[in-house]
PDB file of C-alpha atoms in Angstrom:
ATOM      1  CA  UNK A   1      -0.655   9.676  34.228  1.00  0.00           C
ATOM      2  CA  UNK A   2       1.322   6.483  34.880  1.00  0.00           C
ATOM      3  CA  UNK A   3       4.356   5.867  32.694  1.00  0.00           C
ATOM      4  CA  UNK A   4       6.414   2.741  32.099  1.00  0.00           C
ATOM      5  CA  UNK A   5       9.401   4.114  34.021  1.00  0.00           C
ATOM      6  CA  UNK A   6       7.259   4.629  37.112  1.00  0.00           C
ATOM      7  CA  UNK A   7       5.892   1.105  36.869  1.00  0.00           C
ATOM      8  CA  UNK A   8       9.415  -0.314  36.620  1.00  0.00           C
ATOM      9  CA  UNK A   9      10.402   1.602  39.772  1.00  0.00           C
ATOM     10  CA  UNK A  10       7.388   0.335  41.713  1.00  0.00           C
ATOM     11  CA  UNK A  11       8.067  -3.244  40.691  1.00  0.00           C
ATOM     12  CA  UNK A  12      11.754  -2.923  41.630  1.00  0.00           C
ATOM     13  CA  UNK A  13      10.885  -1.512  45.066  1.00  0.00           C
ATOM     14  CA  UNK A  14       8.459  -4.385  45.637  1.00  0.00           C
ATOM     15  CA  UNK A  15      11.101  -6.920  44.577  1.00  0.00           C
ATOM     16  CA  UNK A  16      14.120  -5.392  46.368  1.00  0.00           C
ATOM     17  CA  UNK A  17      12.556  -3.893  49.495  1.00  0.00           C
ATOM     18  CA  UNK A  18      14.467  -0.571  49.515  1.00  0.00           C
ATOM     19  CA  UNK A  19      15.169   2.467  47.368  1.00  0.00           C
ATOM     20  CA  UNK A  20      18.896   1.713  47.337  1.00  0.00           C
ATOM     21  CA  UNK A  21      18.470  -1.884  46.162  1.00  0.00           C
ATOM     22  CA  UNK A  22      15.886  -0.831  43.604  1.00  0.00           C
ATOM     23  CA  UNK A  23      18.267   1.840  42.324  1.00  0.00           C
ATOM     24  CA  UNK A  24      21.069  -0.728  41.980  1.00  0.00           C
ATOM     25  CA  UNK A  25      18.765  -3.131  40.138  1.00  0.00           C
ATOM     26  CA  UNK A  26      17.645  -0.483  37.644  1.00  0.00           C
ATOM     27  CA  UNK A  27      20.991   1.299  37.280  1.00  0.00           C
ATOM     28  CA  UNK A  28      19.740   4.562  38.818  1.00  0.00           C
ATOM     29  CA  UNK A  29      20.892   6.586  41.797  1.00  0.00           C
ATOM     30  CA  UNK A  30      18.923   6.416  45.039  1.00  0.00           C
ATOM     31  CA  UNK A  31      17.896  10.112  44.806  1.00  0.00           C
ATOM     32  CA  UNK A  32      16.599   9.492  41.286  1.00  0.00           C
ATOM     33  CA  UNK A  33      14.404   6.639  42.558  1.00  0.00           C
ATOM     34  CA  UNK A  34      13.070   8.867  45.352  1.00  0.00           C
ATOM     35  CA  UNK A  35      12.283  11.630  42.849  1.00  0.00           C
ATOM     36  CA  UNK A  36      10.473   9.236  40.517  1.00  0.00           C
ATOM     37  CA  UNK A  37       8.359   7.910  43.397  1.00  0.00           C
ATOM     38  CA  UNK A  38       7.426  11.463  44.470  1.00  0.00           C
ATOM     39  CA  UNK A  39       6.468  12.349  40.890  1.00  0.00           C
ATOM     40  CA  UNK A  40       4.312   9.233  40.615  1.00  0.00           C
ATOM     41  CA  UNK A  41       2.614   9.999  43.929  1.00  0.00           C
ATOM     42  CA  UNK A  42       1.827  13.500  42.654  1.00  0.00           C
ATOM     43  CA  UNK A  43       0.319  12.089  39.471  1.00  0.00           C
ATOM     44  CA  UNK A  44      -1.784   9.459  41.251  1.00  0.00           C
ATOM     45  CA  UNK A  45      -2.754  11.757  44.119  1.00  0.00           C
ATOM     46  CA  UNK A  46      -1.985   9.197  46.824  1.00  0.00           C
ATOM     47  CA  UNK A  47       0.898   7.773  48.884  1.00  0.00           C
ATOM     48  CA  UNK A  48       2.535   4.775  47.261  1.00  0.00           C
ATOM     49  CA  UNK A  49       5.456   4.026  49.620  1.00  0.00           C
ATOM     50  CA  UNK A  50       5.756   4.022  53.415  1.00  0.00           C
ATOM     51  CA  UNK A  51       9.310   4.588  54.691  1.00  0.00           C
ATOM     52  CA  UNK A  52      10.714   2.850  57.773  1.00  0.00           C
ATOM     53  CA  UNK A  53      14.334   3.959  58.177  1.00  0.00           C
ATOM     54  CA  UNK A  54      16.282   2.336  55.365  1.00  0.00           C
ATOM     55  CA  UNK A  55      13.423   0.001  54.500  1.00  0.00           C
ATOM     56  CA  UNK A  56      10.261   0.842  52.605  1.00  0.00           C
ATOM     57  CA  UNK A  57       6.884  -0.810  52.261  1.00  0.00           C
ATOM     58  CA  UNK A  58       4.352  -0.333  49.504  1.00  0.00           C
ATOM     59  CA  UNK A  59       0.960   0.998  50.434  1.00  0.00           C
ATOM     60  CA  UNK A  60      -2.146  -0.665  49.075  1.00  0.00           C
ATOM     61  CA  UNK A  61      -2.065   1.680  46.072  1.00  0.00           C
ATOM     62  CA  UNK A  62       1.634   0.965  45.563  1.00  0.00           C
ATOM     63  CA  UNK A  63       0.944  -2.773  45.640  1.00  0.00           C
ATOM     64  CA  UNK A  64      -1.716  -2.324  42.942  1.00  0.00           C
ATOM     65  CA  UNK A  65       0.815  -0.575  40.695  1.00  0.00           C
ATOM     66  CA  UNK A  66       3.496  -3.178  41.363  1.00  0.00           C
ATOM     67  CA  UNK A  67       1.063  -6.010  40.601  1.00  0.00           C
ATOM     68  CA  UNK A  68      -0.133  -4.485  37.317  1.00  0.00           C
ATOM     69  CA  UNK A  69       3.430  -3.557  36.375  1.00  0.00           C
ATOM     70  CA  UNK A  70       4.242  -7.217  35.705  1.00  0.00           C
ATOM     71  CA  UNK A  71       1.696  -7.596  32.909  1.00  0.00           C
ATOM     72  CA  UNK A  72       2.075  -4.080  31.525  1.00  0.00           C
ATOM     73  CA  UNK A  73       5.864  -4.237  31.302  1.00  0.00           C
ATOM     74  CA  UNK A  74       5.732  -7.713  29.779  1.00  0.00           C
ATOM     75  CA  UNK A  75       3.336  -6.407  27.115  1.00  0.00           C
ATOM     76  CA  UNK A  76       5.581  -3.409  26.431  1.00  0.00           C
ATOM     77  CA  UNK A  77       8.615  -5.666  26.103  1.00  0.00           C
ATOM     78  CA  UNK A  78       6.712  -7.888  23.661  1.00  0.00           C
ATOM     79  CA  UNK A  79       5.596  -4.854  21.663  1.00  0.00           C
ATOM     80  CA  UNK A  80       9.167  -3.583  21.518  1.00  0.00           C
ATOM     81  CA  UNK A  81      10.378  -6.953  20.236  1.00  0.00           C
ATOM     82  CA  UNK A  82       7.692  -6.985  17.542  1.00  0.00           C
ATOM     83  CA  UNK A  83       8.471  -3.410  16.484  1.00  0.00           C
ATOM     84  CA  UNK A  84      12.171  -4.246  16.316  1.00  0.00           C
ATOM     85  CA  UNK A  85      11.338  -7.201  14.088  1.00  0.00           C
ATOM     86  CA  UNK A  86       9.165  -5.046  11.817  1.00  0.00           C
ATOM     87  CA  UNK A  87      11.791  -2.303  11.613  1.00  0.00           C
ATOM     88  CA  UNK A  88      14.400  -4.927  10.752  1.00  0.00           C
ATOM     89  CA  UNK A  89      12.124  -6.484   8.078  1.00  0.00           C
ATOM     90  CA  UNK A  90      11.949  -9.728  10.066  1.00  0.00           C
ATOM     91  CA  UNK A  91       8.176  -9.242  10.274  1.00  0.00           C
ATOM     92  CA  UNK A  92       5.463  -6.944   9.015  1.00  0.00           C
ATOM     93  CA  UNK A  93       2.394  -6.885   6.813  1.00  0.00           C
ATOM     94  CA  UNK A  94       1.614  -5.007   3.624  1.00  0.00           C
ATOM     95  CA  UNK A  95      -1.898  -4.797   2.181  1.00  0.00           C
ATOM     96  CA  UNK A  96      -1.837  -4.269  -1.588  1.00  0.00           C
ATOM     97  CA  UNK A  97      -4.735  -3.362  -3.850  1.00  0.00           C
ATOM     98  CA  UNK A  98      -4.260  -3.298  -7.612  1.00  0.00           C
ATOM     99  CA  UNK A  99      -6.394  -3.059 -10.716  1.00  0.00           C
ATOM    100  CA  UNK A 100      -7.257  -6.443 -12.287  1.00  0.00           C
ATOM    101  CA  UNK A 101      -5.101  -6.404 -15.421  1.00  0.00           C
ATOM    102  CA  UNK A 102      -1.972  -5.760 -13.335  1.00  0.00           C
ATOM    103  CA  UNK A 103      -2.625  -8.975 -11.406  1.00  0.00           C
ATOM    104  CA  UNK A 104      -1.835 -11.010 -14.523  1.00  0.00           C
ATOM    105  CA  UNK A 105       1.819 -10.003 -14.724  1.00  0.00           C
ATOM    106  CA  UNK A 106       3.130  -7.134 -12.606  1.00  0.00           C
ATOM    107  CA  UNK A 107       1.706  -8.024  -9.193  1.00  0.00           C
ATOM    108  CA  UNK A 108       2.739 -11.716  -9.134  1.00  0.00           C
ATOM    109  CA  UNK A 109       6.287 -10.766 -10.104  1.00  0.00           C
ATOM    110  CA  UNK A 110       6.420  -8.107  -7.378  1.00  0.00           C
ATOM    111  CA  UNK A 111       5.079 -10.537  -4.774  1.00  0.00           C
ATOM    112  CA  UNK A 112       7.732 -13.074  -5.744  1.00  0.00           C
ATOM    113  CA  UNK A 113      10.493 -10.454  -5.507  1.00  0.00           C
ATOM    114  CA  UNK A 114       9.277  -9.299  -2.087  1.00  0.00           C
ATOM    115  CA  UNK A 115       9.120 -12.873  -0.801  1.00  0.00           C
ATOM    116  CA  UNK A 116      12.632 -13.651  -2.031  1.00  0.00           C
ATOM    117  CA  UNK A 117      14.053 -10.477  -0.466  1.00  0.00           C
ATOM    118  CA  UNK A 118      12.059 -10.483   2.782  1.00  0.00           C
ATOM    119  CA  UNK A 119      10.426 -13.870   3.393  1.00  0.00           C
ATOM    120  CA  UNK A 120       9.077 -12.858   6.802  1.00  0.00           C
ATOM    121  CA  UNK A 121       6.905 -10.044   5.433  1.00  0.00           C
ATOM    122  CA  UNK A 122       3.266 -10.985   4.886  1.00  0.00           C
ATOM    123  CA  UNK A 123       1.669  -9.391   1.837  1.00  0.00           C
ATOM    124  CA  UNK A 124      -2.046  -9.595   1.098  1.00  0.00           C
ATOM    125  CA  UNK A 125      -3.539  -8.677  -2.269  1.00  0.00           C
ATOM    126  CA  UNK A 126      -7.020  -7.590  -3.369  1.00  0.00           C
ATOM    127  CA  UNK A 127      -8.144  -6.543  -6.835  1.00  0.00           C
ATOM    128  CA  UNK A 128      -9.696  -3.079  -7.036  1.00  0.00           C
ATOM    129  CA  UNK A 129     -10.059  -0.405  -9.682  1.00  0.00           C
ATOM    130  CA  UNK A 130      -8.221   2.892  -9.009  1.00  0.00           C
ATOM    131  CA  UNK A 131     -11.092   4.823  -7.383  1.00  0.00           C
ATOM    132  CA  UNK A 132     -11.704   2.025  -4.887  1.00  0.00           C
ATOM    133  CA  UNK A 133      -8.043   1.307  -4.112  1.00  0.00           C
ATOM    134  CA  UNK A 134      -7.240   4.989  -3.546  1.00  0.00           C
ATOM    135  CA  UNK A 135     -10.267   5.330  -1.277  1.00  0.00           C
ATOM    136  CA  UNK A 136      -9.063   2.285   0.675  1.00  0.00           C
ATOM    137  CA  UNK A 137      -5.575   3.788   0.945  1.00  0.00           C
ATOM    138  CA  UNK A 138      -6.925   7.036   2.361  1.00  0.00           C
ATOM    139  CA  UNK A 139      -9.232   5.155   4.742  1.00  0.00           C
ATOM    140  CA  UNK A 140      -6.367   3.074   6.106  1.00  0.00           C
ATOM    141  CA  UNK A 141      -7.670  -0.172   4.610  1.00  0.00           C
ATOM    142  CA  UNK A 142      -4.659  -0.765   2.375  1.00  0.00           C
ATOM    143  CA  UNK A 143      -0.998   0.262   2.390  1.00  0.00           C
ATOM    144  CA  UNK A 144      -0.124   0.349  -1.329  1.00  0.00           C
ATOM    145  CA  UNK A 145      -2.376   0.902  -4.345  1.00  0.00           C
ATOM    146  CA  UNK A 146      -1.391   0.087  -7.923  1.00  0.00           C
ATOM    147  CA  UNK A 147      -3.413   2.312 -10.250  1.00  0.00           C
ATOM    148  CA  UNK A 148      -3.444   3.471 -13.856  1.00  0.00           C
ATOM    149  CA  UNK A 149      -3.924   6.926 -15.355  1.00  0.00           C
ATOM    150  CA  UNK A 150      -4.444   7.570 -19.034  1.00  0.00           C
ATOM    151  CA  UNK A 151      -1.880   9.961 -20.553  1.00  0.00           C
ATOM    152  CA  UNK A 152      -3.776  11.092 -23.648  1.00  0.00           C
ATOM    153  CA  UNK A 153      -6.722  12.730 -21.912  1.00  0.00           C
ATOM    154  CA  UNK A 154      -7.104  15.701 -19.605  1.00  0.00           C
ATOM    155  CA  UNK A 155      -5.187  15.499 -16.334  1.00  0.00           C
ATOM    156  CA  UNK A 156      -8.468  15.549 -14.434  1.00  0.00           C
ATOM    157  CA  UNK A 157      -9.553  12.227 -15.913  1.00  0.00           C
ATOM    158  CA  UNK A 158      -8.179  10.316 -12.938  1.00  0.00           C
ATOM    159  CA  UNK A 159     -10.648  12.230 -10.759  1.00  0.00           C
ATOM    160  CA  UNK A 160      -8.564  11.750  -7.599  1.00  0.00           C
ATOM    161  CA  UNK A 161      -5.975  14.191  -6.266  1.00  0.00           C
ATOM    162  CA  UNK A 162      -2.604  12.455  -5.822  1.00  0.00           C
ATOM    163  CA  UNK A 163      -0.736  15.556  -4.639  1.00  0.00           C
ATOM    164  CA  UNK A 164      -0.614  14.468  -0.980  1.00  0.00           C
ATOM    165  CA  UNK A 165       0.385  10.894  -1.818  1.00  0.00           C
ATOM    166  CA  UNK A 166       3.700   9.308  -2.752  1.00  0.00           C
ATOM    167  CA  UNK A 167       3.711   7.859  -6.273  1.00  0.00           C
ATOM    168  CA  UNK A 168       6.175   5.694  -8.144  1.00  0.00           C
ATOM    169  CA  UNK A 169       5.944   5.570 -11.923  1.00  0.00           C
ATOM    170  CA  UNK A 170       6.168   1.866 -12.739  1.00  0.00           C
ATOM    171  CA  UNK A 171       5.726   1.804 -16.518  1.00  0.00           C
ATOM    172  CA  UNK A 172       3.936   3.243 -19.526  1.00  0.00           C
ATOM    173  CA  UNK A 173       1.426   0.728 -20.844  1.00  0.00           C
ATOM    174  CA  UNK A 174       0.477   1.141 -24.501  1.00  0.00           C
ATOM    175  CA  UNK A 175      -3.076   0.428 -25.584  1.00  0.00           C
ATOM    176  CA  UNK A 176      -3.431  -1.429 -28.875  1.00  0.00           C
ATOM    177  CA  UNK A 177      -6.375  -2.191 -31.073  1.00  0.00           C
ATOM    178  CA  UNK A 178      -7.243  -5.891 -31.083  1.00  0.00           C
ATOM    179  CA  UNK A 179      -9.144  -7.297 -34.061  1.00  0.00           C
ATOM    180  CA  UNK A 180      -9.758 -10.664 -35.668  1.00  0.00           C
ATOM    181  CA  UNK A 181      -6.763 -11.853 -37.664  1.00  0.00           C
ATOM    182  CA  UNK A 182      -8.723 -12.094 -40.934  1.00  0.00           C
ATOM    183  CA  UNK A 183      -9.967  -8.491 -40.680  1.00  0.00           C
ATOM    184  CA  UNK A 184      -9.098  -6.487 -43.833  1.00  0.00           C
ATOM    185  CA  UNK A 185      -6.931  -4.079 -41.784  1.00  0.00           C
ATOM    186  CA  UNK A 186      -5.302  -6.732 -39.601  1.00  0.00           C
ATOM    187  CA  UNK A 187      -1.959  -6.613 -41.390  1.00  0.00           C
ATOM    188  CA  UNK A 188      -1.576  -2.844 -41.572  1.00  0.00           C
ATOM    189  CA  UNK A 189       0.437  -2.651 -38.332  1.00  0.00           C
ATOM    190  CA  UNK A 190      -0.893   0.799 -37.434  1.00  0.00           C
ATOM    191  CA  UNK A 191      -4.398   2.184 -37.540  1.00  0.00           C
ATOM    192  CA  UNK A 192      -6.509   5.102 -36.397  1.00  0.00           C
ATOM    193  CA  UNK A 193      -9.636   4.621 -34.342  1.00  0.00           C
ATOM    194  CA  UNK A 194     -11.692   6.163 -37.135  1.00  0.00           C
ATOM    195  CA  UNK A 195     -10.641   3.233 -39.367  1.00  0.00           C
ATOM    196  CA  UNK A 196     -12.870   1.098 -37.147  1.00  0.00           C
ATOM    197  CA  UNK A 197     -15.680   3.605 -36.608  1.00  0.00           C
ATOM    198  CA  UNK A 198     -18.297   1.253 -38.072  1.00  0.00           C
ATOM    199  CA  UNK A 199     -17.229  -1.775 -35.992  1.00  0.00           C
ATOM    200  CA  UNK A 200     -18.874  -3.177 -32.903  1.00  0.00           C
ATOM    201  CA  UNK A 201     -16.723  -2.388 -29.864  1.00  0.00           C
ATOM    202  CA  UNK A 202     -15.923  -4.404 -26.760  1.00  0.00           C
ATOM    203  CA  UNK A 203     -15.306  -2.250 -23.678  1.00  0.00           C
ATOM    204  CA  UNK A 204     -14.038  -2.963 -20.184  1.00  0.00           C
ATOM    205  CA  UNK A 205     -14.326  -1.268 -16.781  1.00  0.00           C
ATOM    206  CA  UNK A 206     -16.236   2.043 -16.487  1.00  0.00           C
ATOM    207  CA  UNK A 207     -13.004   4.047 -16.628  1.00  0.00           C
ATOM    208  CA  UNK A 208     -11.837   2.081 -19.674  1.00  0.00           C
ATOM    209  CA  UNK A 209     -15.181   2.604 -21.410  1.00  0.00           C
ATOM    210  CA  UNK A 210     -15.043   6.341 -20.724  1.00  0.00           C
ATOM    211  CA  UNK A 211     -11.522   6.438 -22.130  1.00  0.00           C
ATOM    212  CA  UNK A 212     -12.583   4.597 -25.287  1.00  0.00           C
ATOM    213  CA  UNK A 213     -15.526   6.937 -25.816  1.00  0.00           C
ATOM    214  CA  UNK A 214     -13.316   9.974 -25.239  1.00  0.00           C
ATOM    215  CA  UNK A 215     -10.710   8.825 -27.757  1.00  0.00           C
ATOM    216  CA  UNK A 216     -13.372   7.944 -30.317  1.00  0.00           C
ATOM    217  CA  UNK A 217     -15.071  11.319 -29.997  1.00  0.00           C
ATOM    218  CA  UNK A 218     -11.718  13.004 -30.568  1.00  0.00           C
ATOM    219  CA  UNK A 219     -11.434  10.848 -33.704  1.00  0.00           C
ATOM    220  CA  UNK A 220     -14.842  12.057 -34.868  1.00  0.00           C
ATOM    221  CA  UNK A 221     -17.262   9.237 -34.092  1.00  0.00           C
ATOM    222  CA  UNK A 222     -19.309   7.681 -31.317  1.00  0.00           C
ATOM    223  CA  UNK A 223     -18.384   4.010 -30.839  1.00  0.00           C
ATOM    224  CA  UNK A 224     -21.050   1.325 -30.799  1.00  0.00           C
ATOM    225  CA  UNK A 225     -20.259  -0.550 -27.592  1.00  0.00           C
ATOM    226  CA  UNK A 226     -21.998  -3.886 -28.067  1.00  0.00           C
ATOM    227  CA  UNK A 227     -20.225  -5.811 -25.311  1.00  0.00           C
ATOM    228  CA  UNK A 228     -19.135  -4.674 -21.866  1.00  0.00           C
ATOM    229  CA  UNK A 229     -16.849  -7.064 -20.024  1.00  0.00           C
ATOM    230  CA  UNK A 230     -13.978  -6.266 -17.663  1.00  0.00           C
ATOM    231  CA  UNK A 231     -12.026  -9.505 -18.180  1.00  0.00           C
ATOM    232  CA  UNK A 232      -9.500  -8.800 -20.942  1.00  0.00           C
ATOM    233  CA  UNK A 233      -9.021 -12.512 -21.682  1.00  0.00           C
ATOM    234  CA  UNK A 234     -12.757 -12.761 -22.315  1.00  0.00           C
ATOM    235  CA  UNK A 235     -12.549  -9.643 -24.479  1.00  0.00           C
ATOM    236  CA  UNK A 236      -9.910 -11.330 -26.617  1.00  0.00           C
ATOM    237  CA  UNK A 237     -12.188 -14.343 -26.894  1.00  0.00           C
ATOM    238  CA  UNK A 238     -14.942 -12.130 -28.295  1.00  0.00           C
ATOM    239  CA  UNK A 239     -12.455 -10.561 -30.712  1.00  0.00           C
ATOM    240  CA  UNK A 240     -11.340 -14.031 -31.837  1.00  0.00           C
ATOM    241  CA  UNK A 241     -14.968 -14.906 -32.558  1.00  0.00           C
ATOM    242  CA  UNK A 242     -15.260 -11.843 -34.790  1.00  0.00           C
ATOM    243  CA  UNK A 243     -17.803 -10.134 -32.542  1.00  0.00           C
ATOM    244  CA  UNK A 244     -16.013  -6.818 -32.295  1.00  0.00           C
ATOM    245  CA  UNK A 245     -12.760  -4.919 -31.717  1.00  0.00           C
ATOM    246  CA  UNK A 246     -11.257  -3.741 -28.451  1.00  0.00           C
ATOM    247  CA  UNK A 247      -8.521  -1.611 -26.921  1.00  0.00           C
ATOM    248  CA  UNK A 248      -6.229  -3.941 -24.998  1.00  0.00           C
ATOM    249  CA  UNK A 249      -3.138  -2.895 -22.979  1.00  0.00           C
ATOM    250  CA  UNK A 250       0.291  -4.399 -23.582  1.00  0.00           C
ATOM    251  CA  UNK A 251       0.394  -5.681 -20.005  1.00  0.00           C
ATOM    252  CA  UNK A 252      -2.380  -8.094 -20.992  1.00  0.00           C
ATOM    253  CA  UNK A 253      -1.178  -8.847 -24.515  1.00  0.00           C
ATOM    254  CA  UNK A 254       2.198  -9.896 -23.103  1.00  0.00           C
ATOM    255  CA  UNK A 255       0.508 -12.390 -20.799  1.00  0.00           C
ATOM    256  CA  UNK A 256      -2.415 -13.666 -22.883  1.00  0.00           C
ATOM    257  CA  UNK A 257      -1.669 -14.191 -26.568  1.00  0.00           C
ATOM    258  CA  UNK A 258      -4.307 -15.341 -29.077  1.00  0.00           C
ATOM    259  CA  UNK A 259      -3.160 -16.719 -32.395  1.00  0.00           C
ATOM    260  CA  UNK A 260      -6.375 -15.562 -34.047  1.00  0.00           C
ATOM    261  CA  UNK A 261      -6.068 -11.953 -32.811  1.00  0.00           C
ATOM    262  CA  UNK A 262      -4.130  -9.208 -34.598  1.00  0.00           C
ATOM    263  CA  UNK A 263      -2.984  -6.179 -32.593  1.00  0.00           C
ATOM    264  CA  UNK A 264      -2.418  -2.804 -34.182  1.00  0.00           C
ATOM    265  CA  UNK A 265      -0.617   0.244 -32.845  1.00  0.00           C
ATOM    266  CA  UNK A 266      -2.809   3.307 -32.678  1.00  0.00           C
ATOM    267  CA  UNK A 267      -2.035   6.578 -34.409  1.00  0.00           C
ATOM    268  CA  UNK A 268      -1.767   8.681 -32.367  1.00  0.00           C
ATOM    269  CA  UNK A 269      -0.353   6.360 -29.733  1.00  0.00           C
ATOM    270  CA  UNK A 270      -2.513   5.819 -26.656  1.00  0.00           C
ATOM    271  CA  UNK A 271      -0.742   5.081 -23.372  1.00  0.00           C
ATOM    272  CA  UNK A 272      -1.600   4.875 -19.714  1.00  0.00           C
ATOM    273  CA  UNK A 273       0.728   5.292 -16.750  1.00  0.00           C
ATOM    274  CA  UNK A 274       0.862   2.539 -14.166  1.00  0.00           C
ATOM    275  CA  UNK A 275       1.676   3.921 -10.716  1.00  0.00           C
ATOM    276  CA  UNK A 276       2.333   2.536  -7.244  1.00  0.00           C
ATOM    277  CA  UNK A 277       0.841   4.836  -4.611  1.00  0.00           C
ATOM    278  CA  UNK A 278       1.143   5.079  -0.838  1.00  0.00           C
ATOM    279  CA  UNK A 279       1.116   7.819   1.815  1.00  0.00           C
ATOM    280  CA  UNK A 280       4.205   9.678   3.107  1.00  0.00           C
ATOM    281  CA  UNK A 281       3.721   8.159   6.574  1.00  0.00           C
ATOM    282  CA  UNK A 282       3.341   4.615   5.274  1.00  0.00           C
ATOM    283  CA  UNK A 283       6.456   5.001   3.130  1.00  0.00           C
ATOM    284  CA  UNK A 284       8.409   5.295   6.383  1.00  0.00           C
ATOM    285  CA  UNK A 285       7.249   1.795   7.376  1.00  0.00           C
ATOM    286  CA  UNK A 286      10.065  -0.562   6.266  1.00  0.00           C
ATOM    287  CA  UNK A 287       7.754  -3.286   4.940  1.00  0.00           C
ATOM    288  CA  UNK A 288       5.774  -0.786   2.837  1.00  0.00           C
ATOM    289  CA  UNK A 289       8.965   0.748   1.439  1.00  0.00           C
ATOM    290  CA  UNK A 290      10.170  -2.768   0.585  1.00  0.00           C
ATOM    291  CA  UNK A 291       6.882  -3.482  -1.217  1.00  0.00           C
ATOM    292  CA  UNK A 292       7.186  -0.272  -3.250  1.00  0.00           C
ATOM    293  CA  UNK A 293      10.754  -1.256  -4.175  1.00  0.00           C
ATOM    294  CA  UNK A 294       9.558  -4.730  -5.214  1.00  0.00           C
ATOM    295  CA  UNK A 295       6.894  -3.236  -7.487  1.00  0.00           C
ATOM    296  CA  UNK A 296       9.522  -0.984  -9.063  1.00  0.00           C
ATOM    297  CA  UNK A 297      11.841  -3.946  -9.551  1.00  0.00           C
ATOM    298  CA  UNK A 298       9.052  -5.973 -11.147  1.00  0.00           C
ATOM    299  CA  UNK A 299       8.385  -3.133 -13.593  1.00  0.00           C
ATOM    300  CA  UNK A 300      12.058  -2.293 -14.162  1.00  0.00           C
ATOM    301  CA  UNK A 301      11.483   1.191 -12.743  1.00  0.00           C
ATOM    302  CA  UNK A 302      13.639   3.467 -10.581  1.00  0.00           C
ATOM    303  CA  UNK A 303      12.620   2.960  -6.930  1.00  0.00           C
ATOM    304  CA  UNK A 304      14.231   6.177  -5.665  1.00  0.00           C
ATOM    305  CA  UNK A 305      12.007   8.799  -4.113  1.00  0.00           C
ATOM    306  CA  UNK A 306      11.959  12.184  -5.748  1.00  0.00           C
ATOM    307  CA  UNK A 307      13.356  15.172  -3.798  1.00  0.00           C
ATOM    308  CA  UNK A 308       9.837  16.617  -3.541  1.00  0.00           C
ATOM    309  CA  UNK A 309       8.516  13.402  -2.021  1.00  0.00           C
ATOM    310  CA  UNK A 310      11.360  13.216   0.465  1.00  0.00           C
ATOM    311  CA  UNK A 311      10.788  16.830   1.487  1.00  0.00           C
ATOM    312  CA  UNK A 312       7.070  16.148   1.979  1.00  0.00           C
ATOM    313  CA  UNK A 313       7.627  13.061   4.138  1.00  0.00           C
ATOM    314  CA  UNK A 314       7.347  13.799   7.895  1.00  0.00           C
ATOM    315  CA  UNK A 315      10.535  13.626   9.962  1.00  0.00           C
TER     316      UNK A 315
END
């Protein structure tokens, strides 16, 4: 009912004492000021200005508007300054959620790149597996989610629909079989899962365990999962102790090396995609776009949006 322009007019009339002076102060014509006052009186349903020849006086209702205009306009000016800072990447906040193994290498590098490029952007980070981070993204509790999706299973394995989201392919992360270095097959370089069908297995998060079981069943056996632990460094410790074998992604093997662990490529190769995900609306926020670019830079990926994503983004 009451807009900022009307409040500015009421404050100017109170300060200047006439329509003409108020018009000069605001850069309007006198008829335009008169029209804006009439429109505001129609919206409020009461008289706001009493006219005495060339002079005017605010009614009690007009004085209320003029008094509140000071605080309201100051708040609007402050909001405009903050928005200008955010749009110019001189401020802003990005909330990132990412699955745990990415926090060992990819996420710290991306955070460092973002800080070096835009030091005034605040970025917060929370670990979360893909189902939780995508739920948080859709609920408005995070701005960017870093997730993984296995490539060698059915497309429905991810369980979530990403069609209405914006995704950036960061990298393909190969899964390798980790075994104790003195294992008879440790020096073969490449192995099939069925070569280790009789071994005790060490599995990670629920999605990782389901993936392991799915791959093993395709290879013709049901794995004996003796240890369930989500920390890959701890998994490698169990492998070093000769307590079992595990599937470990390159993103971890590149960050945590064990001299007593041998890693073998799988035949057929098993890979997972690592993706950065946000919404079309959030991608239009400069700080979020900068965070997506930083993740791409950290992974050595192309940050450009696809034509389909650009077409889907609201104008």
